[in-house]
Short mmCIF file of C-alpha atoms in Angstrom, two decimals:
data_model
loop_
_atom_site.label_atom_id
_atom_site.label_comp_id
_atom_site.label_asym_id
_atom_site.label_seq_id
_atom_site.Cartn_x
_atom_site.Cartn_y
_atom_site.Cartn_z
CA UNK A 1482 -52.58 5.82 -0.84
CA UNK A 1483 -51.23 3.56 -3.58
CA UNK A 1484 -47.83 3.73 -5.24
CA UNK A 1485 -46.66 1.82 -8.31
CA UNK A 1486 -43.29 0.03 -8.40
CA UNK A 1487 -42.06 2.23 -11.28
CA UNK A 1488 -42.40 5.32 -9.11
CA UNK A 1489 -40.16 4.04 -6.31
CA UNK A 1490 -36.98 2.76 -8.05
CA UNK A 1491 -35.16 6.08 -8.05
CA UNK A 1492 -35.73 6.46 -4.33
CA UNK A 1493 -33.81 3.28 -3.71
CA UNK A 1494 -31.14 4.37 -6.20
CA UNK A 1495 -30.66 7.69 -4.42
CA UNK A 1496 -30.50 5.86 -1.11
CA UNK A 1497 -28.06 3.21 -2.37
CA UNK A 1498 -25.40 5.55 -3.78
CA UNK A 1499 -24.29 7.19 -0.51
CA UNK A 1500 -24.50 3.87 1.30
CA UNK A 1501 -22.29 2.26 -1.35
CA UNK A 1502 -19.80 5.15 -1.17
CA UNK A 1503 -19.72 4.89 2.61
CA UNK A 1504 -19.23 1.13 2.36
CA UNK A 1505 -16.27 1.39 -0.01
CA UNK A 1506 -14.74 4.11 2.14
CA UNK A 1507 -15.17 1.97 5.23
CA UNK A 1508 -13.42 -0.94 3.48
CA UNK A 1509 -10.51 1.31 2.51
CA UNK A 1510 -10.19 2.62 6.07
CA UNK A 1511 -10.33 -0.85 7.55
CA UNK A 1512 -7.74 -2.02 5.04
CA UNK A 1513 -5.36 0.80 5.95
CA UNK A 1514 -6.00 0.48 9.68
CA UNK A 1515 -5.71 -3.28 10.04
CA UNK A 1516 -3.24 -4.11 7.30
CA UNK A 1517 -5.64 -6.78 6.12
CA UNK A 1518 -5.51 -7.13 2.34
CA UNK A 1519 -8.94 -5.84 1.48
CA UNK A 1520 -9.49 -5.75 -2.27
CA UNK A 1521 -8.54 -2.49 -3.93
CA UNK A 1522 -9.44 -3.06 -7.57
CA UNK A 1523 -8.80 0.55 -8.49
CA UNK A 1524 -5.08 0.30 -7.81
CA UNK A 1525 -2.63 -1.61 -9.98
CA UNK A 1526 -0.43 -3.47 -7.56
CA UNK A 1527 1.60 -5.56 -9.97
CA UNK A 1528 5.38 -5.16 -9.95
CA UNK A 1529 7.40 -5.12 -13.18
CA UNK A 1530 9.54 -8.09 -12.11
CA UNK A 1531 8.36 -11.04 -10.02
CA UNK A 1532 11.16 -10.70 -7.47
CA UNK A 1533 11.22 -13.36 -4.79
CA UNK A 1534 12.81 -12.41 -1.47
CA UNK A 1535 12.48 -16.05 -0.45
CA UNK A 1536 14.82 -17.33 -3.18
CA UNK A 1537 17.51 -14.75 -2.48
CA UNK A 1538 17.36 -15.01 1.30
CA UNK A 1539 17.60 -18.78 1.01
CA UNK A 1540 21.15 -18.16 -0.27
CA UNK A 1541 21.85 -16.35 3.03
CA UNK A 1542 22.01 -12.93 1.45
CA UNK A 1543 21.53 -10.14 3.95
CA UNK A 1544 18.86 -7.46 3.73
CA UNK A 1545 21.32 -4.59 4.04
CA UNK A 1546 23.54 -5.99 1.28
CA UNK A 1547 20.95 -4.80 -1.24
CA UNK A 1548 19.08 -2.22 0.85
CA UNK A 1549 22.34 -0.68 2.01
CA UNK A 1550 20.77 2.67 2.77
CA UNK A 1551 19.07 1.10 5.77
CA UNK A 1552 22.32 1.27 7.74
CA UNK A 1553 23.47 4.69 6.69
CA UNK A 1554 20.52 6.84 5.71
CA UNK A 1555 16.89 7.74 5.97
CA UNK A 1556 15.73 5.46 3.20
CA UNK A 1557 16.62 1.81 2.87
CA UNK A 1558 16.58 2.20 -0.91
CA UNK A 1559 16.43 -0.34 -3.66
CA UNK A 1560 19.48 -1.85 -5.34
CA UNK A 1561 20.29 -0.72 -8.88
CA UNK A 1562 20.01 -3.24 -11.70
CA UNK A 1563 23.79 -3.48 -11.71
CA UNK A 1564 23.39 -5.52 -8.50
CA UNK A 1565 21.14 -7.96 -10.34
CA UNK A 1566 23.53 -8.02 -13.28
CA UNK A 1567 26.34 -9.26 -11.02
CA UNK A 1568 24.69 -12.68 -11.05
CA UNK A 1569 21.94 -12.58 -13.66
CA UNK A 1570 22.96 -12.38 -17.30
CA UNK A 1571 26.55 -12.40 -16.12
CA UNK A 1572 29.21 -12.62 -18.77
CA UNK A 1573 31.82 -15.01 -17.40
CA UNK A 1574 35.55 -14.48 -17.85
CA UNK A 1575 36.77 -15.63 -21.28
CA UNK A 1576 37.95 -19.21 -21.36
CA UNK A 1577 36.30 -20.11 -18.08
CA UNK A 1578 34.12 -23.16 -17.62
CA UNK A 1579 31.16 -20.89 -17.09
CA UNK A 1580 31.59 -19.19 -20.41
CA UNK A 1581 30.07 -22.17 -22.20
CA UNK A 1582 26.91 -21.61 -20.26
CA UNK A 1583 26.52 -18.04 -21.44
CA UNK A 1584 24.51 -19.20 -24.43
CA UNK A 1585 22.29 -21.07 -22.05
CA UNK A 1586 21.81 -17.84 -20.13
CA UNK A 1587 20.63 -16.15 -23.30
CA UNK A 1588 18.29 -19.08 -23.88
CA UNK A 1589 16.88 -18.64 -20.41
CA UNK A 1590 16.38 -14.96 -21.03
CA UNK A 1591 14.34 -15.88 -24.08
CA UNK A 1592 12.10 -18.04 -21.95
CA UNK A 1593 13.94 -21.35 -22.12
CA UNK A 1594 15.73 -23.25 -19.39
CA UNK A 1595 19.40 -23.29 -18.56
CA UNK A 1596 21.85 -24.77 -16.16
CA UNK A 1597 23.09 -21.46 -14.84
CA UNK A 1598 23.08 -20.99 -11.10
CA UNK A 1599 21.16 -17.73 -11.44
CA UNK A 1600 18.49 -18.15 -14.11
CA UNK A 1601 17.26 -14.85 -15.47
CA UNK A 1602 13.52 -14.39 -15.98
CA UNK A 1603 12.61 -12.72 -19.28
CA UNK A 1604 11.18 -9.56 -17.72
CA UNK A 1605 14.39 -8.99 -15.77
CA UNK A 1606 16.54 -9.76 -18.82
CA UNK A 1607 14.72 -7.05 -20.74
CA UNK A 1608 15.74 -4.37 -18.20
CA UNK A 1609 19.28 -5.68 -17.85
CA UNK A 1610 19.89 -5.75 -21.59
CA UNK A 1611 18.47 -2.24 -21.98
CA UNK A 1612 20.56 -1.04 -19.04
CA UNK A 1613 17.48 0.47 -17.44
CA UNK A 1614 16.46 0.60 -13.81
CA UNK A 1615 13.45 -1.49 -12.85
CA UNK A 1616 10.47 0.83 -12.23
CA UNK A 1617 9.42 -0.70 -8.91
CA UNK A 1618 6.24 0.61 -7.34
CA UNK A 1619 6.65 1.88 -3.81
CA UNK A 1620 4.07 0.74 -1.30
CA UNK A 1621 5.89 1.22 2.00
CA UNK A 1622 5.83 4.97 2.37
CA UNK A 1623 5.91 7.17 5.46
CA UNK A 1624 3.64 10.24 5.41
CA UNK A 1625 5.34 13.48 4.44
CA UNK A 1626 5.03 14.96 7.92
CA UNK A 1627 6.89 12.01 9.43
CA UNK A 1628 10.65 11.76 9.67
CA UNK A 1629 11.53 8.06 9.72
CA UNK A 1630 15.21 7.19 9.66
CA UNK A 1631 16.19 3.62 8.85
CA UNK A 1632 19.68 4.32 10.22
CA UNK A 1633 18.30 5.12 13.66
CA UNK A 1634 16.34 1.91 13.79
CA UNK A 1635 18.81 -0.48 12.13
CA UNK A 1636 22.25 0.83 13.06
CA UNK A 1637 21.57 2.51 16.40
CA UNK A 1638 18.63 0.51 17.78
CA UNK A 1639 19.76 -2.77 16.13
CA UNK A 1640 16.19 -3.49 15.19
CA UNK A 1641 15.71 -6.55 13.04
CA UNK A 1642 14.13 -5.81 9.66
CA UNK A 1643 11.44 -8.45 10.32
CA UNK A 1644 10.03 -6.43 13.23
CA UNK A 1645 8.52 -3.95 10.79
CA UNK A 1646 8.60 -5.76 7.46
CA UNK A 1647 7.64 -9.27 8.55
CA UNK A 1648 9.32 -12.53 7.67
CA UNK A 1649 10.62 -11.94 4.15
CA UNK A 1650 12.03 -15.48 4.10
CA UNK A 1651 8.55 -16.69 3.21
CA UNK A 1652 7.69 -14.03 0.66
CA UNK A 1653 8.00 -15.56 -2.79
CA UNK A 1654 6.16 -12.69 -4.49
CA UNK A 1655 7.20 -9.04 -4.75
CA UNK A 1656 5.87 -6.57 -2.22
CA UNK A 1657 2.56 -5.17 -3.41
CA UNK A 1658 1.21 -3.40 -0.32
CA UNK A 1659 2.33 -1.86 2.92
CA UNK A 1660 2.16 -4.58 5.53
CA UNK A 1661 3.20 -4.49 9.15
CA UNK A 1662 3.19 -7.60 11.29
CA UNK A 1663 1.90 -5.74 14.36
CA UNK A 1664 -1.45 -4.94 12.68
CA UNK A 1665 -1.80 -1.84 14.82
CA UNK A 1666 -3.41 1.06 13.00
CA UNK A 1667 -1.41 4.04 11.79
CA UNK A 1668 0.99 5.71 14.15
CA UNK A 1669 0.09 3.40 17.01
CA UNK A 1670 2.43 0.76 15.63
CA UNK A 1671 5.30 3.21 16.06
CA UNK A 1672 4.25 4.49 19.46
CA UNK A 1673 3.54 1.02 20.79
CA UNK A 1674 7.11 -0.08 20.04
CA UNK A 1675 8.59 3.19 21.33
CA UNK A 1676 6.79 2.71 24.64
CA UNK A 1677 7.88 -0.91 24.91
CA UNK A 1678 11.50 -0.02 24.20
CA UNK A 1679 11.32 3.09 26.41
CA UNK A 1680 12.41 5.52 23.72
CA UNK A 1681 11.06 8.97 23.04
CA UNK A 1682 7.40 9.47 22.18
CA UNK A 1683 7.94 13.17 21.83
CA UNK A 1684 6.10 14.57 18.82
CA UNK A 1685 9.20 16.30 17.44
CA UNK A 1686 11.23 13.13 17.60
CA UNK A 1687 9.45 11.90 14.50
CA UNK A 1688 7.42 14.79 13.14
CA UNK A 1689 8.61 17.88 11.33
CA UNK B 661 -39.77 40.85 -2.86
CA UNK B 662 -39.40 37.36 -4.28
CA UNK B 663 -38.67 35.80 -0.95
CA UNK B 664 -41.88 37.16 0.51
CA UNK B 665 -43.93 35.93 -2.39
CA UNK B 666 -42.50 32.42 -1.84
CA UNK B 667 -44.57 32.06 1.27
CA UNK B 668 -47.98 32.23 -0.31
CA UNK B 669 -48.22 34.44 -3.37
CA UNK B 670 -46.87 31.93 -5.89
CA UNK B 671 -43.59 33.57 -6.99
CA UNK B 672 -40.19 31.88 -7.88
CA UNK B 673 -40.45 29.58 -4.87
CA UNK B 674 -43.76 28.22 -6.03
CA UNK B 675 -42.34 27.65 -9.52
CA UNK B 676 -39.38 25.75 -8.08
CA UNK B 677 -41.72 23.69 -5.99
CA UNK B 678 -43.81 22.87 -9.06
CA UNK B 679 -40.65 21.93 -10.96
CA UNK B 680 -39.53 19.58 -8.19
CA UNK B 681 -42.97 18.05 -8.05
CA UNK B 682 -42.89 17.34 -11.77
CA UNK B 683 -39.28 16.14 -11.72
CA UNK B 684 -39.78 13.73 -8.87
CA UNK B 685 -43.10 12.36 -10.03
CA UNK B 686 -43.89 10.07 -12.88
CA UNK B 687 -43.31 12.23 -15.98
CA UNK B 688 -46.42 10.78 -17.59
CA UNK B 689 -48.49 11.96 -14.70
CA UNK B 690 -49.43 15.56 -14.08
CA UNK B 691 -48.81 17.06 -10.65
CA UNK B 692 -51.60 16.34 -8.26
CA UNK B 693 -52.06 18.15 -5.00
CA UNK B 694 -53.06 14.86 -3.35
CA UNK B 695 -49.66 13.18 -4.06
CA UNK B 696 -47.36 12.89 -1.02
CA UNK B 697 -44.63 14.98 -2.70
CA UNK B 698 -43.34 16.71 0.42
CA UNK B 699 -42.81 13.28 1.90
CA UNK B 700 -40.74 12.24 -1.11
CA UNK B 701 -38.59 15.33 -0.88
CA UNK B 702 -38.00 14.58 2.74
CA UNK B 703 -37.08 11.01 1.81
CA UNK B 704 -34.52 12.20 -0.76
CA UNK B 705 -33.09 14.72 1.66
CA UNK B 706 -33.00 12.03 4.31
CA UNK B 707 -31.12 9.64 2.03
CA UNK B 708 -28.54 12.28 1.08
CA UNK B 709 -28.24 13.44 4.64
CA UNK B 710 -27.97 9.86 5.83
CA UNK B 711 -25.24 9.20 3.32
CA UNK B 712 -23.31 12.24 4.44
CA UNK B 713 -23.84 11.25 8.05
CA UNK B 714 -22.50 7.77 7.27
CA UNK B 715 -19.53 9.36 5.50
CA UNK B 716 -18.70 11.54 8.49
CA UNK B 717 -19.25 8.57 10.76
CA UNK B 718 -16.62 6.68 8.79
CA UNK B 719 -14.28 9.66 9.07
CA UNK B 720 -14.87 9.68 12.82
CA UNK B 721 -14.07 5.96 12.99
CA UNK B 722 -10.92 6.59 10.98
CA UNK B 723 -9.87 9.40 13.28
CA UNK B 724 -10.47 7.19 16.27
CA UNK B 725 -8.65 4.21 14.78
CA UNK B 726 -5.58 6.22 13.83
CA UNK B 727 -5.44 8.42 16.87
CA UNK B 728 -2.31 7.92 18.94
CA UNK B 729 -3.82 9.84 21.84
CA UNK B 730 -4.14 6.67 23.87
CA UNK B 731 -0.44 5.96 23.58
CA UNK B 732 1.19 9.36 23.60
CA UNK B 733 1.57 10.73 27.08
CA UNK B 734 4.37 13.20 26.79
CA UNK B 735 3.96 15.93 24.20
CA UNK B 736 6.59 18.15 25.76
CA UNK B 737 10.16 17.19 26.42
CA UNK B 738 13.58 18.80 26.68
CA UNK B 739 14.06 17.99 22.99
CA UNK B 740 10.87 19.84 22.11
CA UNK B 741 11.91 22.82 24.15
CA UNK B 742 15.31 22.83 22.47
CA UNK B 743 13.86 22.69 18.99
CA UNK B 744 11.25 25.33 19.78
CA UNK B 745 13.85 27.63 21.29
CA UNK B 746 14.24 30.85 19.25
CA UNK B 747 17.98 30.19 19.17
CA UNK B 748 17.26 27.05 17.19
CA UNK B 749 18.67 23.57 17.50
CA UNK B 750 22.41 23.05 17.85
CA UNK B 751 24.30 23.23 14.59
CA UNK B 752 25.73 19.93 13.41
CA UNK B 753 29.40 19.84 12.50
CA UNK B 754 30.10 19.68 8.80
CA UNK B 755 31.04 16.33 7.33
CA UNK B 756 34.73 15.88 6.74
CA UNK B 757 36.44 14.27 3.77
CA UNK B 758 36.07 10.47 4.04
CA UNK B 759 39.20 8.49 4.72
CA UNK B 760 40.22 5.80 2.20
CA UNK B 761 38.79 3.15 4.53
CA UNK B 762 35.46 4.98 4.72
CA UNK B 763 35.46 5.49 0.97
CA UNK B 764 36.29 1.83 0.47
CA UNK B 765 33.36 0.82 2.65
CA UNK B 766 31.06 3.02 0.60
CA UNK B 767 32.36 1.52 -2.66
CA UNK B 768 32.02 -2.00 -1.24
CA UNK B 769 28.36 -1.42 -0.44
CA UNK B 770 27.40 0.61 -3.49
CA UNK B 771 29.10 -1.67 -6.00
CA UNK B 772 27.23 -4.66 -4.61
CA UNK B 773 30.21 -6.60 -3.25
CA UNK B 774 28.21 -7.22 -0.05
CA UNK B 775 25.55 -9.12 -1.96
CA UNK B 776 27.90 -12.07 -2.46
CA UNK B 777 30.69 -11.53 0.07
CA UNK B 778 28.38 -10.45 2.87
CA UNK B 779 27.97 -7.26 4.83
CA UNK B 780 31.36 -6.39 6.34
CA UNK B 781 32.92 -9.18 4.29
CA UNK B 782 31.85 -11.97 6.56
CA UNK B 783 30.83 -14.22 3.66
CA UNK B 784 28.45 -17.12 4.10
CA UNK B 785 26.36 -16.52 0.97
CA UNK B 786 25.70 -19.76 -0.89
CA UNK B 787 27.04 -20.13 -4.42
CA UNK B 788 25.15 -23.08 -5.94
CA UNK B 789 27.42 -25.95 -6.98
CA UNK B 790 30.57 -23.99 -6.11
CA UNK B 791 33.47 -26.15 -4.99
CA UNK B 792 33.77 -24.32 -1.67
CA UNK B 793 30.04 -23.97 -1.13
CA UNK B 794 29.90 -20.28 -0.31
CA UNK B 795 31.38 -17.10 -1.73
CA UNK B 796 34.71 -16.31 -0.04
CA UNK B 797 34.67 -14.22 3.09
CA UNK B 798 36.83 -11.13 2.80
CA UNK B 799 37.23 -9.91 6.35
CA UNK B 800 40.34 -12.08 6.65
CA UNK B 801 42.00 -10.72 3.52
CA UNK B 802 44.78 -9.33 5.67
CA UNK B 803 45.98 -12.86 6.33
CA UNK B 804 45.55 -13.83 2.69
CA UNK B 805 47.86 -10.94 1.82
CA UNK B 806 50.43 -12.56 4.14
CA UNK B 807 50.26 -9.71 6.63
CA UNK B 808 51.23 -12.02 9.45
CA UNK B 809 51.69 -9.69 12.37
CA UNK B 810 49.97 -6.68 13.83
CA UNK B 811 52.80 -4.32 12.87
CA UNK B 812 52.68 -5.35 9.20
CA UNK B 813 48.90 -5.04 9.30
CA UNK B 814 49.12 -1.51 10.71
CA UNK B 815 51.86 -0.53 8.24
CA UNK B 816 49.83 -1.80 5.26
CA UNK B 817 46.75 0.03 6.43
CA UNK B 818 48.74 3.22 6.94
CA UNK B 819 50.24 2.98 3.44
CA UNK B 820 46.86 2.45 1.82
CA UNK B 821 45.40 5.33 3.82
CA UNK B 822 48.13 7.52 2.36
CA UNK B 823 47.26 6.31 -1.14
CA UNK B 824 50.29 4.07 -1.59
CA UNK B 825 49.56 0.61 -3.07
CA UNK B 826 51.17 -2.36 -1.36
CA UNK B 827 53.06 -3.37 -4.51
CA UNK B 828 54.94 -0.05 -4.56
CA UNK B 829 58.73 -0.09 -4.73
CA UNK B 830 59.30 2.03 -1.63
CA UNK B 831 59.83 0.51 1.79
CA UNK B 832 56.53 0.46 3.67
CA UNK B 833 57.77 -1.24 6.83
CA UNK B 834 55.94 -4.46 6.05
CA UNK B 835 57.47 -7.83 6.85
CA UNK B 836 58.19 -9.76 3.61
CA UNK B 837 56.87 -6.81 1.63
CA UNK B 838 57.71 -8.33 -1.77
CA UNK B 839 55.47 -11.33 -1.13
CA UNK B 840 52.72 -9.07 0.18
CA UNK B 841 53.07 -6.92 -2.94
CA UNK B 842 52.63 -9.92 -5.24
CA UNK B 843 49.53 -11.04 -3.37
CA UNK B 844 48.15 -7.49 -3.42
CA UNK B 845 48.62 -7.35 -7.21
CA UNK B 846 46.80 -10.70 -7.49
CA UNK B 847 43.83 -9.42 -5.48
CA UNK B 848 43.67 -6.26 -7.59
CA UNK B 849 43.72 -8.38 -10.75
CA UNK B 850 40.91 -10.61 -9.48
CA UNK B 851 38.76 -7.57 -8.64
CA UNK B 852 39.36 -5.90 -11.99
CA UNK B 853 39.29 -8.95 -14.28
CA UNK B 854 37.18 -11.45 -12.37
CA UNK B 855 37.83 -15.05 -11.40
CA UNK B 856 36.20 -18.33 -12.47
CA UNK B 857 34.43 -20.58 -9.98
CA UNK B 858 35.09 -24.32 -10.01
CA UNK B 859 32.10 -26.66 -10.07
CA UNK B 860 31.57 -29.11 -7.27
CA UNK B 861 29.48 -31.42 -9.44
CA UNK B 862 30.69 -31.33 -13.06
CA UNK B 863 27.20 -32.20 -14.29
CA UNK B 864 25.51 -29.57 -12.11
CA UNK B 865 24.67 -25.95 -12.67
CA UNK B 866 27.40 -23.45 -13.41
CA UNK B 867 28.32 -21.60 -10.20
CA UNK B 868 28.60 -17.83 -10.24
CA UNK B 869 32.14 -16.62 -10.95
CA UNK B 870 33.63 -13.38 -9.72
CA UNK B 871 32.78 -10.77 -12.38
CA UNK B 872 35.35 -8.23 -13.51
CA UNK B 873 34.92 -4.68 -12.24
CA UNK B 874 37.38 -2.92 -14.53
CA UNK B 875 34.60 -0.94 -16.25
CA UNK B 876 32.98 0.12 -13.00
CA UNK B 877 35.72 0.69 -10.46
CA UNK B 878 38.77 2.92 -10.66
CA UNK B 879 42.18 1.96 -9.29
CA UNK B 880 41.56 4.27 -6.34
CA UNK B 881 38.26 2.55 -5.66
CA UNK B 882 39.92 -0.86 -5.67
CA UNK B 883 42.76 0.31 -3.43
CA UNK B 884 40.32 1.82 -0.96
CA UNK B 885 38.15 -1.31 -0.97
CA UNK B 886 41.21 -3.37 -0.09
CA UNK B 887 42.06 -0.90 2.66
CA UNK B 888 38.54 -1.28 4.01
CA UNK B 889 38.76 -5.07 3.90
CA UNK B 890 42.13 -5.02 5.68
CA UNK B 891 40.58 -2.82 8.37
CA UNK B 892 38.00 -5.55 9.01
CA UNK B 893 40.67 -8.00 10.15
CA UNK B 894 40.15 -9.25 13.67
CA UNK B 895 43.45 -8.33 15.37
CA UNK B 896 42.99 -11.00 18.05
CA UNK B 897 44.33 -13.49 15.49
CA UNK B 898 47.75 -11.82 15.68
CA UNK B 899 47.68 -11.76 19.47
CA UNK B 900 46.93 -15.49 19.57
CA UNK B 901 49.77 -16.24 17.17
CA UNK B 902 52.21 -14.30 19.31
#
């Protein structure tokens, strides 16, 4: 029996499609399970402002100063732009030495340089001037059937933020994916810590 | 019936088979009974089935990877039994009206004071090229208001909790109350109108001054923030002085 090459191409095509789908799916699962940054070209992971935790933490700011909900509520929350405006694009008191630098601040907002202690990048200046909140994309998100309280972990258990969120002192780029330093898959990262700390692993302690 | 004719009489089933033969063969070539068409159909079905199998295999791997069954040992606990009880979980008491100190703490955090002055006013945040190096700590504001003993501290806190500012004319039971009142008015002015920051190096960058909060905070907010800051005072300082 003889078979020409033109007769067999579609067979390989039909065979390749499910294999390719399975391969992409496997990559996505491995990415979610291991926390390893596998490429996900279908998802836009850019943040509107290139916020650097490293620069702000280098000034000895505290995590809960901006994410104040972490101590009192379920969600840690993000600070409003008014927090940014306290230092960036600040209008100094009239007659003060800093007032002369206000023009330099405006120059920095337009892309130039200034001698202000808190230079304002243009993309941030745009939101501050418009008085709008920065539309951050959320990547750290608990599933809907999970009740995760930051207050329980931060205020009651005195858990350091770095245990779950990693060393933010070295992060000079905004957060663009959910990352956990333990690299355990899914719920195991929670249960592993609960077992180590001898706290409840009861289903209803965390699940609705 | 059509389904009976499929077997050998050449009904709809035979037509479908002929269609598949033509569709899966070279269009330029007419169907030939000697071509291995059944084998090709099996190959296609095998590929699709293999793909689905691989898909379900991946799902199985995912289920295995995410399963907490290895870790979870106790699915039932007193808490579970309480929550599953028909009587329901115990009812939580309703939240009460926050005290001025509690309200002041909320304002302090929500207005962003903690960003510069630190959580709980402990300071330590660097202000580049500022003469003093860091933003002022505020958990010792009680001393800066010249509340120099525990009784004056308690009296000031009690007055603020009742909504009376420390620069009021009435007697609040505070030692050297007039001086305390002047300092209190100064602190209120700094919060509402801001305060410049002196440079350490005149040729260096401009340090961040205290911005004015008049447009964002009410007088009650400011009074409660001061009450909160006074409540942060470590009272051991007074014991040591005595």
